[in-house]
CSV table of N, CA, C and O in Angstrom, one decimal:
chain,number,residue,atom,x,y,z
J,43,UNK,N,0.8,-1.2,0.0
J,43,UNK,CA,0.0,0.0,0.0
J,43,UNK,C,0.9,1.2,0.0
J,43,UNK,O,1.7,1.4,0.9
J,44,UNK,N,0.8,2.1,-0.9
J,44,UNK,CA,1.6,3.4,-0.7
J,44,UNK,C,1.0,4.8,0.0
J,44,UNK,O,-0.1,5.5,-0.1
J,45,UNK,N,1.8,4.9,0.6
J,45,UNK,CA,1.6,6.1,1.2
J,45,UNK,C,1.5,7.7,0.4
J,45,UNK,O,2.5,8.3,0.0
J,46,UNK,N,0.2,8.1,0.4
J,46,UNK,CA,0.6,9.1,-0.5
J,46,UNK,C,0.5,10.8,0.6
J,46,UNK,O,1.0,11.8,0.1
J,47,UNK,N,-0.2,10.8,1.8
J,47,UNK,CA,0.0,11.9,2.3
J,47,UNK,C,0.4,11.5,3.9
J,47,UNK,O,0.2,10.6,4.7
J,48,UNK,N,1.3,12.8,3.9
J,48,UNK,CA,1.9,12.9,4.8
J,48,UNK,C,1.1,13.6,6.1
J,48,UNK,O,0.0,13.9,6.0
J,49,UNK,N,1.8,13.6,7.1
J,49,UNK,CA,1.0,14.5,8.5
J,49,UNK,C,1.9,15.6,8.5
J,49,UNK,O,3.0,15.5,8.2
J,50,UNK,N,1.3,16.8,8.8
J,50,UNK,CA,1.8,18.5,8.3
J,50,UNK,C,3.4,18.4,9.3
J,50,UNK,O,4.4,19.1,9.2
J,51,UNK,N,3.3,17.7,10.0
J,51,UNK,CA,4.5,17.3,11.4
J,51,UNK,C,5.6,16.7,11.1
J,51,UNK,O,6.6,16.9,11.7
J,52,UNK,N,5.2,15.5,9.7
J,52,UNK,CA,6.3,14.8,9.3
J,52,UNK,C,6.8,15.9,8.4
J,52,UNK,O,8.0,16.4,8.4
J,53,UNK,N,5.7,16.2,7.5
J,53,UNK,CA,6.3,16.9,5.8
J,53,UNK,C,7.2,18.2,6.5
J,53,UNK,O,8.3,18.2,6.0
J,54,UNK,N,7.1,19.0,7.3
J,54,UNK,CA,7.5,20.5,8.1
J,54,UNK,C,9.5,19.4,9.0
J,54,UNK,O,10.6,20.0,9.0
J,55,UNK,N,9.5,18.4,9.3
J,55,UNK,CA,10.3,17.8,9.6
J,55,UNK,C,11.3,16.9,8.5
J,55,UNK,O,12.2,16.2,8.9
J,56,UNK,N,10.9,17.2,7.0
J,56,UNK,CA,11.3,16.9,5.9
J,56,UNK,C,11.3,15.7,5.6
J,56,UNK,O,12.0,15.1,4.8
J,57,UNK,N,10.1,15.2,6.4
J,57,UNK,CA,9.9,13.6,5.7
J,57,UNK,C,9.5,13.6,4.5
J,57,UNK,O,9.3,14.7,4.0
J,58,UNK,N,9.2,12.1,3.4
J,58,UNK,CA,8.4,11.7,2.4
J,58,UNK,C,8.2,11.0,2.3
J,58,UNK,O,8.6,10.3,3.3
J,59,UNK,N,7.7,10.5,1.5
J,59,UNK,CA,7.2,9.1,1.0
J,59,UNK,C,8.9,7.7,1.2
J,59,UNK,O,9.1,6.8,2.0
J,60,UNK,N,9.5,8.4,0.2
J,60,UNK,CA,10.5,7.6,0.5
J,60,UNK,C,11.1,7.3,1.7
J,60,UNK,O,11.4,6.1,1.9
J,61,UNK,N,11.3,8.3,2.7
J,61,UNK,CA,11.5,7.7,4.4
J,61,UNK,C,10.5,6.9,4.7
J,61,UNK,O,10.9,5.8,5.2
J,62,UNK,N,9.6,7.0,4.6
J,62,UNK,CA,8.4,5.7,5.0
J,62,UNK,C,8.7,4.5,4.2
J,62,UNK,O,8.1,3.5,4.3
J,63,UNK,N,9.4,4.6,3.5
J,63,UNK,CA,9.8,3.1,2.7
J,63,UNK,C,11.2,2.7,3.3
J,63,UNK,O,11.9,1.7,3.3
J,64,UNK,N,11.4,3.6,3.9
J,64,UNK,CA,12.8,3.1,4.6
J,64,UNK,C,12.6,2.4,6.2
J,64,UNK,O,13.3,1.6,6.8
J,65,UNK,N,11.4,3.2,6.4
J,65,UNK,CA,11.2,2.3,7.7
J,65,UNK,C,10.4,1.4,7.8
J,65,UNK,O,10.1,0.8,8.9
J,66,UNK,N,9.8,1.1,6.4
J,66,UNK,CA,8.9,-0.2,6.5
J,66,UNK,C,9.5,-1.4,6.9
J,66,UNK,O,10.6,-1.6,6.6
J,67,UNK,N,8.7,-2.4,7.6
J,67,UNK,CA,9.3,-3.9,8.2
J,67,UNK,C,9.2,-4.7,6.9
J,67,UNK,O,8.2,-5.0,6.2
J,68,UNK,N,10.4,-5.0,7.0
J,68,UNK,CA,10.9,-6.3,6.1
J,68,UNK,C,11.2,-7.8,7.0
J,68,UNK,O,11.4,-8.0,8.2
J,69,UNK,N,11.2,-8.5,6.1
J,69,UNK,CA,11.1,-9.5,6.9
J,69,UNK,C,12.4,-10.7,6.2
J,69,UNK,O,12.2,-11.3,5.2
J,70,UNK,N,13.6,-10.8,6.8
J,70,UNK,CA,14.9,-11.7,6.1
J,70,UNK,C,14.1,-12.8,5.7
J,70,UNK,O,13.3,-13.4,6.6
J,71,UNK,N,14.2,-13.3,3.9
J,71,UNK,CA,14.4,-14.3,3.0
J,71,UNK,C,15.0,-15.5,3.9
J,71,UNK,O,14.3,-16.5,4.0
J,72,UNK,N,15.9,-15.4,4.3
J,72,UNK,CA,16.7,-16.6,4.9
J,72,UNK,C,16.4,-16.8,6.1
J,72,UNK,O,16.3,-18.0,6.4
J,73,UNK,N,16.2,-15.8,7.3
J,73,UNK,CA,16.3,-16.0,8.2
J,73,UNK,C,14.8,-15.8,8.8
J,73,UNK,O,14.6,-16.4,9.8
J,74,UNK,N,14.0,-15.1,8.3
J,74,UNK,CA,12.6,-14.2,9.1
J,74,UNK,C,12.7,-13.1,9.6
J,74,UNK,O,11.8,-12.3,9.9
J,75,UNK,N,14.3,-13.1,10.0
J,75,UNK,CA,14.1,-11.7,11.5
J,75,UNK,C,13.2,-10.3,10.0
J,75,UNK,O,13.3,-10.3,8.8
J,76,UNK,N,12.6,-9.3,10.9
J,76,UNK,CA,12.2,-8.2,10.6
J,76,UNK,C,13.0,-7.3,11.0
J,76,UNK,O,13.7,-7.3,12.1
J,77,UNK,N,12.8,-6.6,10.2
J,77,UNK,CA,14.1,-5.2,9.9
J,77,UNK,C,13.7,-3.7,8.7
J,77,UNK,O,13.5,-4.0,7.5
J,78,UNK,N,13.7,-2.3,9.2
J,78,UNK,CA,14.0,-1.6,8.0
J,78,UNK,C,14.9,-1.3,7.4
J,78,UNK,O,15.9,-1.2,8.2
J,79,UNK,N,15.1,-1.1,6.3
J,79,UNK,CA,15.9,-0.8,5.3
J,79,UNK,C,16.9,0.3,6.5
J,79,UNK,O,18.1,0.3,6.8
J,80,UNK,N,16.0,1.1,6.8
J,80,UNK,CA,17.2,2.3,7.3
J,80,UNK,C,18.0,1.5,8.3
J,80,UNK,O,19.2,1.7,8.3
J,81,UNK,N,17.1,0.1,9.4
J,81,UNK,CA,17.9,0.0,10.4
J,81,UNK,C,19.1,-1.0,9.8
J,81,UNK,O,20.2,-1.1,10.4
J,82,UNK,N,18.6,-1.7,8.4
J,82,UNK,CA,20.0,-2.3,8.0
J,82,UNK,C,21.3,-1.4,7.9
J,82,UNK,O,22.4,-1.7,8.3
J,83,UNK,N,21.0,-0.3,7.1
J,83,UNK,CA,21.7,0.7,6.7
J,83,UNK,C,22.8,0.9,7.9
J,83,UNK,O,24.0,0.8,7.8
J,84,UNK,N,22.0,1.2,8.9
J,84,UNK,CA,22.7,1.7,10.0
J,84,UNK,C,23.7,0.5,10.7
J,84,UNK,O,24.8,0.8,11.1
J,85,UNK,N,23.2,-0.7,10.8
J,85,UNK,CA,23.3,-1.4,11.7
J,85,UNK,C,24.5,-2.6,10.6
J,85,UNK,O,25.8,-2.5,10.8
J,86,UNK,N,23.7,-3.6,9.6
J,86,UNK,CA,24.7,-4.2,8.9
J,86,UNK,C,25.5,-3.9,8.0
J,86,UNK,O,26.5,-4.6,7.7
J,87,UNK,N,25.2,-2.9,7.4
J,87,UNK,CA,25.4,-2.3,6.3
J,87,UNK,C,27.3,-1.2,6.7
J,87,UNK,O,28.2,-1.0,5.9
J,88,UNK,N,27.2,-0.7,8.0
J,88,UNK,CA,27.8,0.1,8.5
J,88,UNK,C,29.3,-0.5,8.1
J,88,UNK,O,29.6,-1.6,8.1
J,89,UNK,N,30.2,0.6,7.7
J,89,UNK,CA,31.2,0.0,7.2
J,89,UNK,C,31.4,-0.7,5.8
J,89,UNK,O,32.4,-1.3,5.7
J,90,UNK,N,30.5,-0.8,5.0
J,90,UNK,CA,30.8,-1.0,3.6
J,90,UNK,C,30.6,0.2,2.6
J,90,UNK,O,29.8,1.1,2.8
J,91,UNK,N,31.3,0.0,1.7
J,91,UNK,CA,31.7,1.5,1.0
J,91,UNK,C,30.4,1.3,0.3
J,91,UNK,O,29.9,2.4,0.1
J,92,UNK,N,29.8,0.3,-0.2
J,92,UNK,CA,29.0,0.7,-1.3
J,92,UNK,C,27.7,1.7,-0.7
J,92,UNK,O,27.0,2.5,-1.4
J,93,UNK,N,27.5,1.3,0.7
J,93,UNK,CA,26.1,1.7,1.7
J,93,UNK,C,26.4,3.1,1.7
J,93,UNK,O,25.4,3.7,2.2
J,94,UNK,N,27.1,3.9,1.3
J,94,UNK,CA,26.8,5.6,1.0
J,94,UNK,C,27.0,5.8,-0.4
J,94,UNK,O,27.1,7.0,-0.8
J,95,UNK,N,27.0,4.7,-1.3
J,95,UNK,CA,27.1,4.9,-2.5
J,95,UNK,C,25.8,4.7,-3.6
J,95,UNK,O,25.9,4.6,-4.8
J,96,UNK,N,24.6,4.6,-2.9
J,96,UNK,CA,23.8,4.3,-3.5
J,96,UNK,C,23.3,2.4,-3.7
J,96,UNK,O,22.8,1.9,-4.7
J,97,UNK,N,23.7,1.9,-2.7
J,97,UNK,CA,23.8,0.5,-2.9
J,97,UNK,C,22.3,0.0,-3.0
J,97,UNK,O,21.5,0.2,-2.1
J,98,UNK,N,22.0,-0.8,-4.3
J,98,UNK,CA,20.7,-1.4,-4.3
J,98,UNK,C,20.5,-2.5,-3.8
J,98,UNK,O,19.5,-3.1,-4.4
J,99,UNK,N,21.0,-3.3,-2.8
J,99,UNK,CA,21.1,-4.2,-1.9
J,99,UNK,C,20.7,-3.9,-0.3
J,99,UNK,O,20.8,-2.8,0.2
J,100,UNK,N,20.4,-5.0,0.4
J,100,UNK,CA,19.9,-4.7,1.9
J,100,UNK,C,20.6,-5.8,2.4
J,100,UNK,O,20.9,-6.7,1.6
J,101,UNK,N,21.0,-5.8,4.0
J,101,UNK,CA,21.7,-6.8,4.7
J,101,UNK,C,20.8,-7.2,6.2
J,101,UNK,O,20.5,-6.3,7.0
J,102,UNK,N,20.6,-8.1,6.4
J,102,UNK,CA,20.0,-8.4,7.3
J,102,UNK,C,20.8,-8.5,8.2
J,102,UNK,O,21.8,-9.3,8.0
J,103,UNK,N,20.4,-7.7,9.6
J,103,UNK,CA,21.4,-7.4,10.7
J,103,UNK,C,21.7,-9.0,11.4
J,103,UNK,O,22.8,-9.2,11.9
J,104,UNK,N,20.7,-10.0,11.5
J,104,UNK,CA,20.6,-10.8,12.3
J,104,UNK,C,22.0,-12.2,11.5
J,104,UNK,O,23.0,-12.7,11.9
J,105,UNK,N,21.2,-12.2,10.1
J,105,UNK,CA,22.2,-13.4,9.6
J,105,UNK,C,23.3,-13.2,8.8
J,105,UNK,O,24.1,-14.1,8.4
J,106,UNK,N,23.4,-11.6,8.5
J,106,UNK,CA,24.3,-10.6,7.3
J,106,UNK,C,23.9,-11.3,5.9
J,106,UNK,O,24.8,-11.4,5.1
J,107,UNK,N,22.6,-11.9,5.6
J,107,UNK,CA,22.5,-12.0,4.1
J,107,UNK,C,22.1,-10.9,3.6
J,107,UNK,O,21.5,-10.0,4.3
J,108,UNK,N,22.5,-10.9,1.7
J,108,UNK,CA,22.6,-9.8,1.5
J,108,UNK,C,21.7,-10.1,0.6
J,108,UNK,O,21.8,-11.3,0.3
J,109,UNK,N,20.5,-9.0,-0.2
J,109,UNK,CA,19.5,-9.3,-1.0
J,109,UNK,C,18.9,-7.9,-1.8
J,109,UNK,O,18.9,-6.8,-1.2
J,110,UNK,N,18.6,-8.2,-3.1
J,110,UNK,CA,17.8,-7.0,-3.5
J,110,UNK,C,17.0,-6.1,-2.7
J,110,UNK,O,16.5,-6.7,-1.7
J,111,UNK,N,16.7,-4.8,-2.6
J,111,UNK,CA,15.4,-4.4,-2.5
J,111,UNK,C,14.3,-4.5,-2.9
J,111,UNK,O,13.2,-4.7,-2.4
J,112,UNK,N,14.5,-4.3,-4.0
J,112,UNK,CA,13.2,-5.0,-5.4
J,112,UNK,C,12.9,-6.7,-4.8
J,112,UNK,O,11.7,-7.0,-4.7
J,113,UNK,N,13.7,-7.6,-4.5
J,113,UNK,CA,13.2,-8.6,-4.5
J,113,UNK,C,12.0,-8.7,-3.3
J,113,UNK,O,11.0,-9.3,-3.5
J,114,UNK,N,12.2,-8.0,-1.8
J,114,UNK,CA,11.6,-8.1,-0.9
J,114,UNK,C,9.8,-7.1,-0.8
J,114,UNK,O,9.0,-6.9,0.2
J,115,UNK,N,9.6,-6.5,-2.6
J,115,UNK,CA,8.6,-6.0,-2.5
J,115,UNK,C,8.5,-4.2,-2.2
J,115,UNK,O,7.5,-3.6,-2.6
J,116,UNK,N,9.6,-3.4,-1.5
J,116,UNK,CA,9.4,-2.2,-1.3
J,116,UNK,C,9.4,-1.2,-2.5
J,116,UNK,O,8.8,-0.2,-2.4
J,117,UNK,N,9.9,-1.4,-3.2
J,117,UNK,CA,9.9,-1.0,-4.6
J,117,UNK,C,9.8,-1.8,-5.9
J,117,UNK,O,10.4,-2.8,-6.1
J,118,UNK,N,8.7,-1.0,-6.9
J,118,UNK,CA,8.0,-1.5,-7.8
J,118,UNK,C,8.6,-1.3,-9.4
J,118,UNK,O,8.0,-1.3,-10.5
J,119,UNK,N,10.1,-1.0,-9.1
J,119,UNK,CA,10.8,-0.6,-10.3
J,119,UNK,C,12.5,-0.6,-10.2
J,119,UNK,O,13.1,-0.5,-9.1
J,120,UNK,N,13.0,-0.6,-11.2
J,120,UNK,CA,14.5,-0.2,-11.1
J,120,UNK,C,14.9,1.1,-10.9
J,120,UNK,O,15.7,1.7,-10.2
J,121,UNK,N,13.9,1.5,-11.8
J,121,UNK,CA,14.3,3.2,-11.2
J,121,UNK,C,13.9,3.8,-9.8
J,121,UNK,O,14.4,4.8,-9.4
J,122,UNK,N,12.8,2.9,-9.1
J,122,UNK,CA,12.6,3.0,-8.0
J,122,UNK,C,13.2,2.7,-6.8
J,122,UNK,O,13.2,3.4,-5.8
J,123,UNK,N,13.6,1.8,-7.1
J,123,UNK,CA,14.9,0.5,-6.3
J,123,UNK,C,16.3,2.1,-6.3
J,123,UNK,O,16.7,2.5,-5.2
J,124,UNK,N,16.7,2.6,-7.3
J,124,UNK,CA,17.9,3.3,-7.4
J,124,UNK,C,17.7,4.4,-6.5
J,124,UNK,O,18.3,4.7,-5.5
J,125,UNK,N,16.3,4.9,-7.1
J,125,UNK,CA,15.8,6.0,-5.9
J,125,UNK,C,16.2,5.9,-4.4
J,125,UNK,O,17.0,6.5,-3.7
J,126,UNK,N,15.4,5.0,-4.3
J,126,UNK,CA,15.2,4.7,-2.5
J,126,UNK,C,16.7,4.0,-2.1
J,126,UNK,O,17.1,3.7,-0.9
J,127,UNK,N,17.3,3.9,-3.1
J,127,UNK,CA,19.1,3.4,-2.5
J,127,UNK,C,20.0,4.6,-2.5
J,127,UNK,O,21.0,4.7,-1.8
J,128,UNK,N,19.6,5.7,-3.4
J,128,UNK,CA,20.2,6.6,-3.0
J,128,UNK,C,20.0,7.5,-2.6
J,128,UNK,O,20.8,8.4,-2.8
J,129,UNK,N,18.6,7.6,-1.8
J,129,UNK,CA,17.7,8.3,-0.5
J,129,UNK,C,18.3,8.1,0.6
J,129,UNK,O,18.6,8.9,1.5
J,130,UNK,N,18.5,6.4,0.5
J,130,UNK,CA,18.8,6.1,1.9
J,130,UNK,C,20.0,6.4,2.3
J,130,UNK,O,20.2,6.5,3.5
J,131,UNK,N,21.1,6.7,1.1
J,131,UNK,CA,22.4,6.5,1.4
J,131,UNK,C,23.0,8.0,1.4
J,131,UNK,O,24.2,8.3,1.7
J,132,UNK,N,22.1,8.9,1.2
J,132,UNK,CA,22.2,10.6,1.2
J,132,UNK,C,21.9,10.6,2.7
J,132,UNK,O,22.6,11.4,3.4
J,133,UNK,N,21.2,9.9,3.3
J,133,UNK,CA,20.7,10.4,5.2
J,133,UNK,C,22.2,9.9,5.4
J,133,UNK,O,22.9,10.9,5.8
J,134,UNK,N,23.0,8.5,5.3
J,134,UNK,CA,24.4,8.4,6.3
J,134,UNK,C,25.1,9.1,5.5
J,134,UNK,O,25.6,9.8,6.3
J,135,UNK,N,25.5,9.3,4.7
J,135,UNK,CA,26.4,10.0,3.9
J,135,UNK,C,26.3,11.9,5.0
J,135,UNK,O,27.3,12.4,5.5
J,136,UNK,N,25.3,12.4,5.0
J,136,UNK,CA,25.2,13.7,5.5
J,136,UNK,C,25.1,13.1,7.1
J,136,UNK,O,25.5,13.9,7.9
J,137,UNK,N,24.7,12.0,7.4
J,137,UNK,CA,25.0,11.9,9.2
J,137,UNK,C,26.5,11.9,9.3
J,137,UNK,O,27.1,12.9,9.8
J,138,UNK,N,27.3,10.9,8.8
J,138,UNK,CA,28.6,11.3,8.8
J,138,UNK,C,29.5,12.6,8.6
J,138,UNK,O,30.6,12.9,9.1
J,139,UNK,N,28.8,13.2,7.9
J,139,UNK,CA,29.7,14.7,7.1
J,139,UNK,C,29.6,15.3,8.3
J,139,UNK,O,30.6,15.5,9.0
J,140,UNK,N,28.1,15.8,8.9
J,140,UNK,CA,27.8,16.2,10.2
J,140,UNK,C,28.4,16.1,11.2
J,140,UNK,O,28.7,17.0,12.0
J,141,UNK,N,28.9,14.6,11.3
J,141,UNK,CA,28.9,14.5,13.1
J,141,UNK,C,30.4,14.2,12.8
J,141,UNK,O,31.1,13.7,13.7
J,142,UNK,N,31.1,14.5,11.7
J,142,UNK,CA,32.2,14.2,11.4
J,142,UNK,C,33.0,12.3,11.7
J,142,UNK,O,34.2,12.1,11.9
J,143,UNK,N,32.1,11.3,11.7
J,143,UNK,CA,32.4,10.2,12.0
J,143,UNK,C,32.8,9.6,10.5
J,143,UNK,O,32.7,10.1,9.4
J,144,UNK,N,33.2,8.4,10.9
J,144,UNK,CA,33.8,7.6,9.7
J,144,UNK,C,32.7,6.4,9.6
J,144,UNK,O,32.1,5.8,10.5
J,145,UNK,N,32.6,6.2,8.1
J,145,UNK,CA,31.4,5.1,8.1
J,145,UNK,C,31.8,3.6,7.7
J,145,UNK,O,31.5,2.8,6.8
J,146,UNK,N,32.8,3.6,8.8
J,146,UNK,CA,33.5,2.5,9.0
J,146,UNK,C,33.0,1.5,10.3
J,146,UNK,O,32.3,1.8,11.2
J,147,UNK,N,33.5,0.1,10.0
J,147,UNK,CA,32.9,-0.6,11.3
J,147,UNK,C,33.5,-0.4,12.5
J,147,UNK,O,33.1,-0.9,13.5
């Protein structure tokens, strides 16, 4: 189901659509555990160069498999899939720049 409006509280806080796709629950192919895209980002993903580069892949924190986004359903396109990988990878890319850390493990 897509979300098409926002609450005046998120949109004024610079949410969109695409952050709600980042925090939707997914559920690991291999393993079950449930996870969002952003918490992989943060969590398994941390320390691989491609995760600020736009990576169209997700990693599941529990078993570290690694899998499409397109395959798990959150996106309904390649161009979509690119979008939302280089949405997500603009938020750690600018938390890094920010807090001056290294997006290393």
């Amino acid at each position: 189901m897509e979300i098409s409006m926002l609450s005046s509280c998120l949109e004024k806080l610079g949410g969109s659509p695409r952050l709600l796709k980042t925090t939707r629950t997914l559920r690991c192919p291999k393993c079950g555990f449930e996870f969002s895209i952003f918490y992989a980002r943060a969590v398994a993903c941390r320390g691989c160069p491609e995760a600020i580069l736009g990576c169209e892949y997700t990693r599941c924190p529990r078993c570290d498999d690694e899998f499409p986004i397109n395959q798990i359903g959150v996106t309904s396109s390649k161009k979509d899939t690119r979008e939302l990988a280089a949405y997500t990878s603009q938020i750690f890319s600018s938390y890094y720049e920010d807090f001056g850390e290294n997006p290393s493990r």
